[in-house]
Every structure is written in C-alpha cells, then in structure tokens.
mmCIF file of C-alpha atoms in Angstrom:
data_model
loop_
_atom_site.group_PDB
_atom_site.id
_atom_site.type_symbol
_atom_site.label_atom_id
_atom_site.label_comp_id
_atom_site.label_asym_id
_atom_site.label_seq_id
_atom_site.Cartn_x
_atom_site.Cartn_y
_atom_site.Cartn_z
ATOM 1 C CA MET A 1 -1.771 -13.592 -44.555
ATOM 2 C CA MET A 2 -4.702 -15.443 -43.004
ATOM 3 C CA ALA A 3 -2.295 -17.724 -41.177
ATOM 4 C CA ILE A 4 -0.547 -14.777 -39.531
ATOM 5 C CA PHE A 5 -3.900 -13.288 -38.593
ATOM 6 C CA TRP A 6 -5.112 -16.503 -36.975
ATOM 7 C CA GLY A 7 -1.738 -16.958 -35.368
ATOM 8 C CA ILE A 8 -2.024 -13.571 -33.668
ATOM 9 C CA ILE A 9 -5.642 -14.178 -32.635
ATOM 10 C CA SER A 10 -4.883 -17.588 -31.134
ATOM 11 C CA GLY A 11 -1.828 -16.101 -29.424
ATOM 12 C CA ILE A 12 -3.971 -13.430 -27.769
ATOM 13 C CA VAL A 13 -6.612 -15.992 -26.802
ATOM 14 C CA LEU A 14 -3.943 -18.235 -25.296
ATOM 15 C CA VAL A 15 -2.415 -15.395 -23.268
ATOM 16 C CA LEU A 16 -5.858 -14.324 -22.004
ATOM 17 C CA PHE A 17 -6.666 -17.960 -21.172
ATOM 18 C CA VAL A 18 -3.460 -18.492 -19.203
ATOM 19 C CA PHE A 19 -3.923 -15.127 -17.477
ATOM 20 C CA THR A 20 -7.518 -16.000 -16.485
ATOM 21 C CA ILE A 21 -6.423 -19.373 -15.121
ATOM 22 C CA ARG A 22 -3.649 -17.651 -13.159
ATOM 23 C CA LEU A 23 -6.179 -15.133 -11.860
ATOM 24 C CA LEU A 24 -8.541 -17.899 -10.734
ATOM 25 C CA VAL A 25 -5.698 -19.751 -9.005
ATOM 26 C CA VAL A 26 -4.608 -16.532 -7.306
ATOM 27 C CA VAL A 27 -8.135 -15.780 -6.108
ATOM 28 C CA ARG A 28 -8.632 -19.338 -4.815
ATOM 29 C CA THR A 29 -5.386 -19.680 -2.890
ATOM 30 C CA GLY A 30 -5.869 -16.766 -0.493
ATOM 31 C CA SER A 31 -6.354 -18.880 2.621
ATOM 32 C CA GLU A 32 -2.949 -20.538 2.134
ATOM 33 C CA CYS A 33 -1.196 -17.209 1.977
ATOM 34 C CA LYS A 34 0.196 -16.268 5.420
ATOM 35 C CA PRO A 35 2.209 -13.069 5.092
ATOM 36 C CA GLY A 36 2.188 -12.708 8.897
ATOM 37 C CA LYS A 37 4.646 -15.635 9.208
ATOM 38 C CA LYS A 38 7.503 -13.252 8.381
ATOM 39 C CA GLY A 39 6.593 -11.091 11.385
ATOM 40 C CA SER A 40 4.979 -8.086 9.775
ATOM 41 C CA VAL A 41 2.230 -7.355 7.247
ATOM 42 C CA SER A 42 2.447 -4.376 4.895
ATOM 43 C CA MET A 43 -0.945 -2.899 4.130
ATOM 44 C CA LEU A 44 -2.517 -0.739 1.515
ATOM 45 C CA VAL A 45 -5.539 0.949 3.104
ATOM 46 C CA VAL A 46 -8.096 2.566 0.802
ATOM 47 C CA GLY A 47 -9.937 5.593 2.148
ATOM 48 C CA GLY A 48 -12.841 7.514 0.669
ATOM 49 C CA SER A 49 -15.217 10.368 1.390
ATOM 50 C CA GLY A 50 -18.755 9.826 2.662
ATOM 51 C CA GLY A 51 -17.778 7.883 5.781
ATOM 52 C CA HIS A 52 -15.469 5.299 4.177
ATOM 53 C CA THR A 53 -12.297 6.721 5.714
ATOM 54 C CA THR A 54 -13.836 7.061 9.194
ATOM 55 C CA GLU A 55 -15.026 3.472 9.024
ATOM 56 C CA VAL A 56 -11.831 1.893 7.733
ATOM 57 C CA LEU A 57 -9.736 3.827 10.278
ATOM 58 C CA ARG A 58 -11.764 2.317 13.112
ATOM 59 C CA LEU A 59 -10.545 -1.076 11.910
ATOM 60 C CA VAL A 60 -6.944 0.051 11.406
ATOM 61 C CA GLU A 61 -6.951 1.540 14.906
ATOM 62 C CA ARG A 62 -7.303 -1.924 16.446
ATOM 63 C CA LEU A 63 -4.636 -3.647 14.376
ATOM 64 C CA SER A 64 -1.354 -4.365 16.150
ATOM 65 C CA GLN A 65 1.993 -2.806 15.258
ATOM 66 C CA ALA A 66 2.745 -5.911 13.182
ATOM 67 C CA TYR A 67 0.649 -4.286 10.433
ATOM 68 C CA SER A 68 3.368 -2.020 9.146
ATOM 69 C CA PRO A 69 4.036 -0.096 6.994
ATOM 70 C CA ARG A 70 0.566 1.256 6.206
ATOM 71 C CA HIS A 71 0.115 2.882 2.808
ATOM 72 C CA TYR A 72 -3.076 4.926 2.577
ATOM 73 C CA VAL A 73 -4.566 5.666 -0.827
ATOM 74 C CA ILE A 74 -7.292 8.282 -1.303
ATOM 75 C CA ALA A 75 -8.903 10.031 -4.262
ATOM 76 C CA ASP A 76 -7.290 13.278 -5.412
ATOM 77 C CA THR A 77 -10.541 15.210 -4.850
ATOM 78 C CA ASP A 78 -10.929 13.967 -1.267
ATOM 79 C CA ILE A 79 -10.320 16.882 1.125
ATOM 80 C CA MET A 80 -11.357 15.388 4.473
ATOM 81 C CA SER A 81 -9.561 12.030 4.626
ATOM 82 C CA GLU A 82 -5.945 13.110 4.965
ATOM 83 C CA ASP A 83 -6.559 14.912 8.281
ATOM 84 C CA LYS A 84 -8.393 11.901 9.683
ATOM 85 C CA ILE A 85 -5.553 9.576 8.678
ATOM 86 C CA ARG A 86 -2.914 11.866 10.195
ATOM 87 C CA THR A 87 -4.920 12.130 13.439
ATOM 88 C CA LEU A 88 -5.078 8.345 13.794
ATOM 89 C CA GLU A 89 -1.427 7.873 12.890
ATOM 90 C CA THR A 90 -0.392 10.488 15.471
ATOM 91 C CA LEU A 91 -2.370 8.484 18.021
ATOM 92 C CA LYS A 92 -0.669 5.241 16.950
ATOM 93 C CA ASN A 93 2.624 7.107 17.096
ATOM 94 C CA GLU A 94 2.180 7.703 20.802
ATOM 95 C CA THR A 95 1.542 4.024 21.442
ATOM 96 C CA TYR A 96 4.156 2.459 19.184
ATOM 97 C CA ALA A 97 7.744 3.539 18.797
ATOM 98 C CA ASP A 98 8.268 3.396 15.060
ATOM 99 C CA PRO A 99 5.088 3.697 13.017
ATOM 100 C CA LYS A 100 5.532 3.804 9.264
ATOM 101 C CA PHE A 101 2.864 5.202 7.024
ATOM 102 C CA THR A 102 2.532 6.980 3.698
ATOM 103 C CA ILE A 103 -0.373 8.716 1.961
ATOM 104 C CA HIS A 104 -0.923 8.505 -1.808
ATOM 105 C CA ARG A 105 -3.510 10.042 -4.103
ATOM 106 C CA ILE A 106 -4.981 8.661 -7.326
ATOM 107 C CA PRO A 107 -7.654 10.097 -9.670
ATOM 108 C CA ARG A 108 -11.151 9.378 -8.440
ATOM 109 C CA SER A 109 -12.692 6.427 -10.245
ATOM 110 C CA ARG A 110 -16.300 7.383 -9.708
ATOM 111 C CA GLU A 111 -18.100 10.453 -8.401
ATOM 112 C CA VAL A 112 -21.435 10.120 -6.617
ATOM 113 C CA ARG A 113 -24.250 9.847 -9.199
ATOM 114 C CA GLN A 114 -21.820 9.510 -12.085
ATOM 115 C CA SER A 115 -23.299 7.563 -15.014
ATOM 116 C CA TRP A 116 -22.302 3.967 -15.711
ATOM 117 C CA SER A 117 -20.695 4.550 -19.079
ATOM 118 C CA SER A 118 -18.451 7.383 -17.953
ATOM 119 C CA SER A 119 -17.652 5.475 -14.738
ATOM 120 C CA VAL A 120 -16.034 2.768 -16.862
ATOM 121 C CA LEU A 121 -13.703 5.327 -18.456
ATOM 122 C CA THR A 122 -12.767 7.093 -15.209
ATOM 123 C CA THR A 123 -12.199 3.711 -13.520
ATOM 124 C CA LEU A 124 -9.834 2.690 -16.363
ATOM 125 C CA ASN A 125 -8.022 6.000 -15.869
ATOM 126 C CA ALA A 126 -7.752 5.313 -12.123
ATOM 127 C CA LEU A 127 -6.445 1.817 -12.986
ATOM 128 C CA LEU A 128 -3.612 3.377 -15.015
ATOM 129 C CA PHE A 129 -2.478 5.129 -11.836
ATOM 130 C CA SER A 130 -3.218 2.198 -9.522
ATOM 131 C CA ILE A 131 -1.114 -0.404 -11.320
ATOM 132 C CA PRO A 132 2.272 1.382 -11.020
ATOM 133 C CA LEU A 133 1.450 2.412 -7.435
ATOM 134 C CA VAL A 134 0.582 -1.119 -6.307
ATOM 135 C CA PHE A 135 3.566 -2.581 -8.221
ATOM 136 C CA ARG A 136 5.833 -0.122 -6.420
ATOM 137 C CA LEU A 137 4.393 -0.614 -2.915
ATOM 138 C CA LYS A 138 3.917 -4.404 -3.236
ATOM 139 C CA PRO A 139 1.660 -4.628 -0.163
ATOM 140 C CA ASP A 140 0.887 -7.963 1.485
ATOM 141 C CA VAL A 141 -2.778 -6.980 1.801
ATOM 142 C CA VAL A 142 -5.238 -4.414 0.489
ATOM 143 C CA LEU A 143 -7.861 -3.354 3.045
ATOM 144 C CA CYS A 144 -10.944 -1.541 1.797
ATOM 145 C CA ASN A 145 -14.616 -0.996 2.514
ATOM 146 C CA GLY A 146 -16.119 0.041 -0.787
ATOM 147 C CA PRO A 147 -15.225 3.539 -1.993
ATOM 148 C CA GLY A 148 -15.063 3.658 -5.826
ATOM 149 C CA THR A 149 -11.286 4.059 -5.610
ATOM 150 C CA CYS A 150 -10.856 0.556 -4.175
ATOM 151 C CA VAL A 151 -11.880 -1.377 -7.298
ATOM 152 C CA PRO A 152 -8.929 -0.343 -9.514
ATOM 153 C CA LEU A 153 -6.532 -0.798 -6.572
ATOM 154 C CA CYS A 154 -7.787 -4.333 -5.891
ATOM 155 C CA VAL A 155 -7.624 -5.161 -9.604
ATOM 156 C CA ALA A 156 -4.021 -3.921 -9.632
ATOM 157 C CA GLY A 157 -3.352 -6.214 -6.655
ATOM 158 C CA LEU A 158 -4.828 -9.149 -8.595
ATOM 159 C CA PHE A 159 -2.555 -8.341 -11.560
ATOM 160 C CA LEU A 160 0.443 -8.573 -9.278
ATOM 161 C CA GLY A 161 -0.667 -12.046 -8.241
ATOM 162 C CA ALA A 162 -1.623 -13.203 -11.730
ATOM 163 C CA LEU A 163 1.751 -12.133 -13.109
ATOM 164 C CA GLY A 164 3.426 -14.116 -10.355
ATOM 165 C CA VAL A 165 5.123 -11.047 -8.825
ATOM 166 C CA LYS A 166 3.421 -11.320 -5.450
ATOM 167 C CA LYS A 167 0.168 -12.607 -3.998
ATOM 168 C CA VAL A 168 -1.693 -9.577 -2.640
ATOM 169 C CA LEU A 169 -4.512 -10.539 -0.270
ATOM 170 C CA ILE A 170 -7.702 -8.546 -0.720
ATOM 171 C CA ILE A 171 -9.615 -7.884 2.481
ATOM 172 C CA TYR A 172 -12.968 -6.276 1.918
ATOM 173 C CA VAL A 173 -15.203 -5.091 4.765
ATOM 174 C CA GLU A 174 -18.596 -3.972 3.481
ATOM 175 C CA SER A 175 -19.685 -0.676 5.013
ATOM 176 C CA ILE A 176 -22.048 -0.810 7.985
ATOM 177 C CA CYS A 177 -24.493 1.226 5.864
ATOM 178 C CA ARG A 178 -25.151 -1.846 3.750
ATOM 179 C CA VAL A 179 -27.816 -3.949 5.427
ATOM 180 C CA GLU A 180 -29.709 -5.655 2.606
ATOM 181 C CA ASN A 181 -27.692 -5.027 -0.555
ATOM 182 C CA LEU A 182 -23.994 -4.901 -1.331
ATOM 183 C CA SER A 183 -22.545 -1.688 -2.726
ATOM 184 C CA LEU A 184 -21.427 -1.655 -6.368
ATOM 185 C CA SER A 185 -17.799 -2.134 -5.249
ATOM 186 C CA GLY A 186 -18.934 -4.971 -2.995
ATOM 187 C CA LYS A 187 -20.715 -6.755 -5.844
ATOM 188 C CA ILE A 188 -17.634 -6.469 -8.054
ATOM 189 C CA LEU A 189 -15.202 -7.608 -5.339
ATOM 190 C CA TYR A 190 -17.375 -10.309 -3.706
ATOM 191 C CA ARG A 191 -15.788 -13.122 -5.722
ATOM 192 C CA LEU A 192 -12.380 -11.509 -6.087
ATOM 193 C CA SER A 193 -11.657 -10.865 -2.396
ATOM 194 C CA ASP A 194 -9.786 -13.329 -0.201
ATOM 195 C CA TYR A 195 -11.700 -12.239 2.899
ATOM 196 C CA PHE A 196 -15.052 -10.557 2.413
ATOM 197 C CA PHE A 197 -16.702 -9.272 5.599
ATOM 198 C CA VAL A 198 -20.303 -8.100 6.007
ATOM 199 C CA GLN A 199 -21.684 -6.445 9.136
ATOM 200 C CA TRP A 200 -25.311 -7.562 9.065
ATOM 201 C CA SER A 201 -26.602 -11.136 9.121
ATOM 202 C CA THR A 202 -29.140 -10.385 6.350
ATOM 203 C CA LEU A 203 -26.215 -9.887 3.958
ATOM 204 C CA LYS A 204 -24.516 -13.071 5.148
ATOM 205 C CA ASP A 205 -27.700 -15.000 4.263
ATOM 206 C CA LYS A 206 -27.713 -13.490 0.779
ATOM 207 C CA TYR A 207 -23.988 -13.840 0.192
ATOM 208 C CA PRO A 208 -22.869 -17.104 1.809
ATOM 209 C CA ARG A 209 -19.195 -16.699 0.812
ATOM 210 C CA SER A 210 -18.989 -13.680 3.122
ATOM 211 C CA ILE A 211 -17.691 -13.625 6.700
ATOM 212 C CA TYR A 212 -19.996 -12.365 9.454
ATOM 213 C CA ILE A 213 -18.541 -11.965 12.944
ATOM 214 C CA GLY A 214 -20.929 -9.262 14.148
ATOM 215 C CA ARG A 215 -20.848 -5.529 13.726
ATOM 216 C CA LEU A 216 -17.247 -4.339 13.466
ATOM 217 C CA VAL A 217 -17.511 -0.526 13.587
ATOM 218 C CA MET Q 1 -30.814 23.769 29.298
ATOM 219 C CA LYS Q 2 -32.923 21.048 27.645
ATOM 220 C CA THR Q 3 -31.752 21.090 24.036
ATOM 221 C CA VAL Q 4 -32.807 19.688 20.657
ATOM 222 C CA PHE Q 5 -30.091 19.377 18.006
ATOM 223 C CA VAL Q 6 -31.232 19.176 14.381
ATOM 224 C CA THR Q 7 -28.671 18.017 11.800
ATOM 225 C CA VAL Q 8 -28.905 17.596 8.015
ATOM 226 C CA GLY Q 9 -25.299 16.403 7.465
ATOM 227 C CA THR Q 10 -23.253 17.505 4.471
ATOM 228 C CA THR Q 11 -26.235 17.987 2.154
ATOM 229 C CA SER Q 12 -29.379 20.088 2.541
ATOM 230 C CA PHE Q 13 -32.847 19.266 3.811
ATOM 231 C CA ASP Q 14 -34.858 22.500 3.686
ATOM 232 C CA GLU Q 15 -38.151 20.738 4.313
ATOM 233 C CA LEU Q 16 -36.904 19.433 7.663
ATOM 234 C CA ILE Q 17 -35.638 22.854 8.766
ATOM 235 C CA GLU Q 18 -38.961 24.379 7.711
ATOM 236 C CA CYS Q 19 -41.118 21.896 9.556
ATOM 237 C CA VAL Q 20 -39.037 21.747 12.743
ATOM 238 C CA THR Q 21 -39.197 25.549 13.041
ATOM 239 C CA SER Q 22 -42.919 25.703 12.222
ATOM 240 C CA GLU Q 23 -45.190 27.209 14.842
ATOM 241 C CA GLU Q 24 -46.783 23.835 15.534
ATOM 242 C CA ALA Q 25 -43.494 21.979 16.049
ATOM 243 C CA THR Q 26 -41.866 24.654 18.203
ATOM 244 C CA GLN Q 27 -44.971 24.774 20.401
ATOM 245 C CA VAL Q 28 -44.819 21.014 20.920
ATOM 246 C CA LEU Q 29 -41.102 21.189 21.738
ATOM 247 C CA SER Q 30 -41.735 23.973 24.282
ATOM 248 C CA ALA Q 31 -44.555 21.993 25.822
ATOM 249 C CA LEU Q 32 -42.191 19.021 26.172
ATOM 250 C CA GLY Q 33 -39.840 21.219 28.176
ATOM 251 C CA TYR Q 34 -37.179 21.889 25.527
ATOM 252 C CA GLU Q 35 -35.650 25.347 25.831
ATOM 253 C CA LYS Q 36 -33.056 25.424 23.092
ATOM 254 C CA LEU Q 37 -33.097 24.450 19.404
ATOM 255 C CA VAL Q 38 -29.760 24.152 17.581
ATOM 256 C CA LEU Q 39 -30.005 23.839 13.788
ATOM 257 C CA GLN Q 40 -27.225 22.580 11.514
ATOM 258 C CA VAL Q 41 -28.601 23.498 8.086
ATOM 259 C CA GLY Q 42 -25.742 22.421 5.757
ATOM 260 C CA ARG Q 43 -26.045 23.711 2.199
ATOM 261 C CA GLY Q 44 -29.732 24.476 2.644
ATOM 262 C CA SER Q 45 -31.385 27.657 1.443
ATOM 263 C CA VAL Q 46 -33.724 27.827 4.430
ATOM 264 C CA VAL Q 47 -31.697 29.533 7.175
ATOM 265 C CA PRO Q 48 -33.928 30.667 10.044
ATOM 266 C CA ASP Q 49 -32.830 33.679 12.076
ATOM 267 C CA ALA Q 50 -31.205 32.950 15.387
ATOM 268 C CA GLY Q 51 -33.147 34.333 18.331
ATOM 269 C CA SER Q 52 -36.128 33.032 20.169
ATOM 270 C CA PHE Q 53 -39.543 31.882 19.182
ATOM 271 C CA ALA Q 54 -42.298 30.103 21.071
ATOM 272 C CA GLY Q 55 -40.077 30.167 24.155
ATOM 273 C CA LEU Q 56 -37.238 28.376 22.366
ATOM 274 C CA GLN Q 57 -33.774 29.842 22.010
ATOM 275 C CA VAL Q 58 -32.677 29.124 18.429
ATOM 276 C CA ASP Q 59 -29.043 28.759 17.269
ATOM 277 C CA VAL Q 60 -28.215 28.227 13.585
ATOM 278 C CA PHE Q 61 -25.030 27.215 11.749
ATOM 279 C CA ARG Q 62 -24.184 25.621 8.410
ATOM 280 C CA PHE Q 63 -21.119 23.457 9.085
ATOM 281 C CA LYS Q 64 -18.572 22.897 11.831
ATOM 282 C CA GLY Q 65 -15.351 20.917 11.979
ATOM 283 C CA SER Q 66 -16.982 18.643 14.518
ATOM 284 C CA ILE Q 67 -20.542 18.430 15.757
ATOM 285 C CA ALA Q 68 -19.564 16.078 18.577
ATOM 286 C CA GLU Q 69 -20.106 18.782 21.164
ATOM 287 C CA ASP Q 70 -23.572 19.657 19.831
ATOM 288 C CA MET Q 71 -24.460 15.977 19.973
ATOM 289 C CA ARG Q 72 -23.188 15.670 23.526
ATOM 290 C CA ASP Q 73 -25.088 18.756 24.701
ATOM 291 C CA ALA Q 74 -28.369 17.600 23.150
ATOM 292 C CA ASP Q 75 -31.200 15.840 24.958
ATOM 293 C CA LEU Q 76 -32.783 14.915 21.648
ATOM 294 C CA VAL Q 77 -31.210 14.673 18.180
ATOM 295 C CA ILE Q 78 -33.388 15.111 15.105
ATOM 296 C CA SER Q 79 -31.439 13.989 12.042
ATOM 297 C CA HIS Q 80 -31.680 13.215 8.352
ATOM 298 C CA ALA Q 81 -31.284 9.504 7.554
ATOM 299 C CA GLY Q 82 -27.561 9.752 6.686
ATOM 300 C CA ALA Q 83 -25.520 6.894 8.122
ATOM 301 C CA GLY Q 84 -22.783 9.141 9.486
ATOM 302 C CA SER Q 85 -25.208 11.335 11.432
ATOM 303 C CA CYS Q 86 -27.228 8.375 12.744
ATOM 304 C CA LEU Q 87 -24.123 6.540 13.941
ATOM 305 C CA GLU Q 88 -22.666 9.659 15.532
ATOM 306 C CA ALA Q 89 -25.865 10.364 17.490
ATOM 307 C CA LEU Q 90 -26.224 6.740 18.612
ATOM 308 C CA GLY Q 91 -22.515 6.548 19.443
ATOM 309 C CA ALA Q 92 -23.015 9.591 21.693
ATOM 310 C CA ARG Q 93 -25.958 7.702 23.239
ATOM 311 C CA ARG Q 94 -28.488 10.380 22.407
ATOM 312 C CA PRO Q 95 -32.186 9.720 21.752
ATOM 313 C CA LEU Q 96 -32.541 9.983 17.992
ATOM 314 C CA LEU Q 97 -35.486 10.843 15.767
ATOM 315 C CA VAL Q 98 -34.709 10.316 12.076
ATOM 316 C CA VAL Q 99 -36.715 12.296 9.567
ATOM 317 C CA VAL Q 100 -36.758 10.605 6.181
ATOM 318 C CA ASN Q 101 -36.614 12.753 3.087
ATOM 319 C CA ASP Q 102 -39.291 11.062 0.980
ATOM 320 C CA ARG Q 103 -38.236 13.149 -2.016
ATOM 321 C CA LEU Q 104 -35.024 11.146 -2.218
ATOM 322 C CA MET Q 105 -36.071 7.848 -3.740
ATOM 323 C CA ASP Q 106 -33.939 4.731 -3.620
ATOM 324 C CA ASN Q 107 -31.433 6.243 -1.248
ATOM 325 C CA HIS Q 108 -29.147 3.501 0.070
ATOM 326 C CA GLN Q 109 -28.620 5.483 3.276
ATOM 327 C CA LEU Q 110 -32.182 4.551 4.244
ATOM 328 C CA GLU Q 111 -31.208 0.885 4.598
ATOM 329 C CA LEU Q 112 -29.276 1.542 7.775
ATOM 330 C CA ALA Q 113 -31.858 3.893 9.325
ATOM 331 C CA LYS Q 114 -34.596 1.322 8.674
ATOM 332 C CA GLN Q 115 -32.576 -1.472 10.267
ATOM 333 C CA LEU Q 116 -31.706 0.669 13.295
ATOM 334 C CA HIS Q 117 -35.369 1.530 13.610
ATOM 335 C CA SER Q 118 -36.479 -2.092 13.499
ATOM 336 C CA ASP Q 119 -33.881 -2.826 16.213
ATOM 337 C CA SER Q 120 -35.482 -0.020 18.318
ATOM 338 C CA HIS Q 121 -32.403 2.204 18.328
ATOM 339 C CA LEU Q 122 -34.169 5.212 16.853
ATOM 340 C CA LEU Q 123 -37.548 6.729 16.022
ATOM 341 C CA TYR Q 124 -38.487 7.310 12.424
ATOM 342 C CA CYS Q 125 -40.879 9.708 10.654
ATOM 343 C CA THR Q 126 -41.291 12.010 7.659
ATOM 344 C CA CYS Q 127 -41.650 15.791 7.642
ATOM 345 C CA SER Q 128 -45.421 15.563 7.418
ATOM 346 C CA THR Q 129 -45.624 13.385 10.547
ATOM 347 C CA LEU Q 130 -42.918 15.185 12.544
ATOM 348 C CA THR Q 131 -45.171 17.237 14.827
ATOM 349 C CA GLN Q 132 -47.403 14.258 15.530
ATOM 350 C CA THR Q 133 -44.373 12.069 16.257
ATOM 351 C CA LEU Q 134 -42.888 14.652 18.641
ATOM 352 C CA ARG Q 135 -46.209 14.906 20.434
ATOM 353 C CA THR Q 136 -46.605 11.167 21.002
ATOM 354 C CA MET Q 137 -43.008 9.895 21.119
ATOM 355 C CA ASP Q 138 -41.805 7.751 23.998
ATOM 356 C CA LEU Q 139 -38.023 7.971 24.192
ATOM 357 C CA SER Q 140 -37.862 5.352 26.940
ATOM 358 C CA VAL Q 141 -38.575 2.562 24.418
ATOM 359 C CA LEU Q 142 -35.275 3.184 22.656
ATOM 360 C CA ALA Q 143 -32.659 0.474 23.126
ATOM 361 C CA PRO Q 144 -29.007 1.495 23.581
ATOM 362 C CA PHE Q 145 -26.821 0.956 20.544
ATOM 363 C CA LEU Q 146 -23.731 -0.988 21.519
ATOM 364 C CA PRO Q 147 -20.501 -0.090 19.748
ATOM 365 C CA GLY Q 148 -19.197 -2.477 17.084
ATOM 366 C CA ARG Q 149 -16.250 -4.729 17.832
ATOM 367 C CA PRO Q 150 -13.251 -3.907 15.653
ATOM 368 C CA GLN Q 151 -11.212 -6.106 17.995
ATOM 369 C CA ASN Q 152 -12.974 -9.171 16.544
ATOM 370 C CA PHE Q 153 -11.768 -8.123 13.107
ATOM 371 C CA ALA Q 154 -8.198 -7.674 14.371
ATOM 372 C CA THR Q 155 -8.216 -11.097 16.065
ATOM 373 C CA PHE Q 156 -9.664 -12.795 12.968
ATOM 374 C CA LEU Q 157 -7.084 -11.177 10.710
ATOM 375 C CA ASP Q 158 -4.122 -12.020 12.980
ATOM 376 C CA GLN Q 159 -5.127 -15.663 12.782
ATOM 377 C CA ALA Q 160 -5.956 -15.676 9.063
ATOM 378 C CA LEU Q 161 -2.669 -14.031 8.119
ATOM 379 C CA GLY Q 162 -0.583 -16.245 10.411
ATOM 380 C CA LEU Q 163 0.577 -13.559 12.814
ATOM 381 C CA HIS Q 164 0.377 -15.846 15.849
#
C-alpha cells in the first residue's frame, strides 16, 4: 500500500520536475526563436480597459503586414476595446490588401480593487478559458502590456512551449503609466517574458533584465 | 473664445468641480482673460448649472464618445491625475494643470503625473492650492511633450524575430 502511495508521489514529483525544467528551458531560449524567418508572425494581442487597449494598439499600428494574422483577446466585461480594435483594423485594411484579424473574449481574471484571494480563483477560471484558446490559435508571439487578462494567456503560451507543442514568444511592454514600480502583471511576467520592455529609465535601473529603448507610446 | 477645459475622466472628482467653480477660482480665471469654462464631470454628484457666472460661460457634460475636440478647443486643461487624460492633453499640446486628489492614497496613476511634472510637462496642485496656483502660474515654463516612438519598437521586434 505504502509502496503504491510513494510510487504515485514520486511520479507526480518527477512529472512536475521535468515540466519545470522544460519551462525553464523554454523561457531561456526565447532569443534563439525566430518565427519571422518563415515570412510572417502570427500574434495574440491582449487588450484591456483603463488605457491598455489604446496603448497596445499604438504599438500594433506600427507593425508591418508581416505580423499577421492578429488575434485580439479582451475580457468579456470590456465594452470599449472592441470598437478601438475595429477602428485600427479598418485603418490597416486601407493600407494593406489582406489583413487578417479575429477578436476573442475570455472571463476577466481580475477586476480593479479585487482582493488577492479571490483574484487567484478568477485568474484560474480565466486560465481554463485561455489554455484551449491559445492551443487552438497557436500564435508565434503574445503581445501584452499588463491588463489582468494577460497573465493567464501568457501562462497558457508557456504551457504550449513546455509541452513541446510550440514555442510562443512572450513580448511584454510595461504601460507608460508605470514609472517607478512594475504593475502586478509586470512583476509576475518579468522573468517569464522573452522580451520585457519598460518605458522609463528608472524602471530599467530597477529591473536590469528589461529592455529600454525610450518611450514607445 | 479663451477656454478652460476641466476633465475628471471616467471616475468622479466632486472636490475639483466644486473648487474650480468657486467664486474665488472663477474670478481668477476671468481676470486671466478666460471666457469659457467647460466641465466634464463624469460620475460625479456635483453638477453645476450651465450658464454664466463671474463673466464665464459655463458648459457641463458627464461623458462623451471623444473629448478630443474639447481638448483641441481649450487654451488650458485642468485635469485629474489619470494617465489617459494627462497623455491626451499633452498629446494635443495643451497647457495642463493636474489637480491631485489627495483623498486617493497610493494611486498608481500619480506616478506618471509626478514624472511628467518633474520633466516640466505639466503643472501640479491640489484642490486647496488650485486658486493660488491659477493666480501665479506661468504656462510658458512648460516643455512640449514629444510623442513616443512606436517605430523603435517595430524595428526592434523585426530584428529580434528575424523578419529581415
């Protein structure tokens, strides 16, 4: 009886160990991953209320037509973002012949001022929706700037890599609002992102792994 | 018409609306040559009547699809410290006075307003110092806020992802 018990425990530990090692390898090998070599880069872009969508769209606006298709993901309670996305995509439509984009909604992982303990539960719920979505879309990169919704989506991207399905690059651009301290999403994704941008030099000093090439938006 | 645009963003900031429409503040604004005061009051419960007082024509609204036009028509923007409002006013190259809500402690939005203030892009006060600030402010010291460079991000990414 005891032998079976210990067998199961050591099995679980072994799986977790291998998975963690895989995860570390996946996180460390981002710079070698060049999805652009095949000519186009599929993107998952995470939007969010409170300025996140406006900010991330300013970045998307400047990306060439090689970044296609673009899959936007927003929280189900977000009423403003979809219009903004459609406006930008209409604009891109005029410039480029065949733009491809989709919009998806997942449950919000964290409301403003939501407590820590309940945030964990709602984030796990959002993760349940994020994993099948990311597995289906299989984007080359995830681009986000810190809305609560981006954490489960990035984690789902890491799963894809750790399971050996596909390396999903995580590109995080901390919001311009953050001058001295990273947002909660930023703190969580600082070590998990392949490219982590900050927009103020004070943050670069505090977080040396980050990339600072001036103000971006 | 020389116009002041007051904006509280998506939330409410009754104290700001109260103090900017106080007799003292409106007198100072008139004396400075402003003729029109446009108030965006958001979800606030203080909603002054439109009309005119102290020689100022007052317009009031809660929300609009876009306040870009109000920003463009303004000669001075008085705003809460919200990042969106600050960036919109500076993007429209309008002189900006940010009024900090000292009842909101530990508000991360303040980080950006403080930085923009220390870089001389905006003036900064609280409700209690608003009239005094209006009276003594020198808008010519404000430095223009240059737009960010999303192109640098695009170039960096093209290279990093092997697109060239």
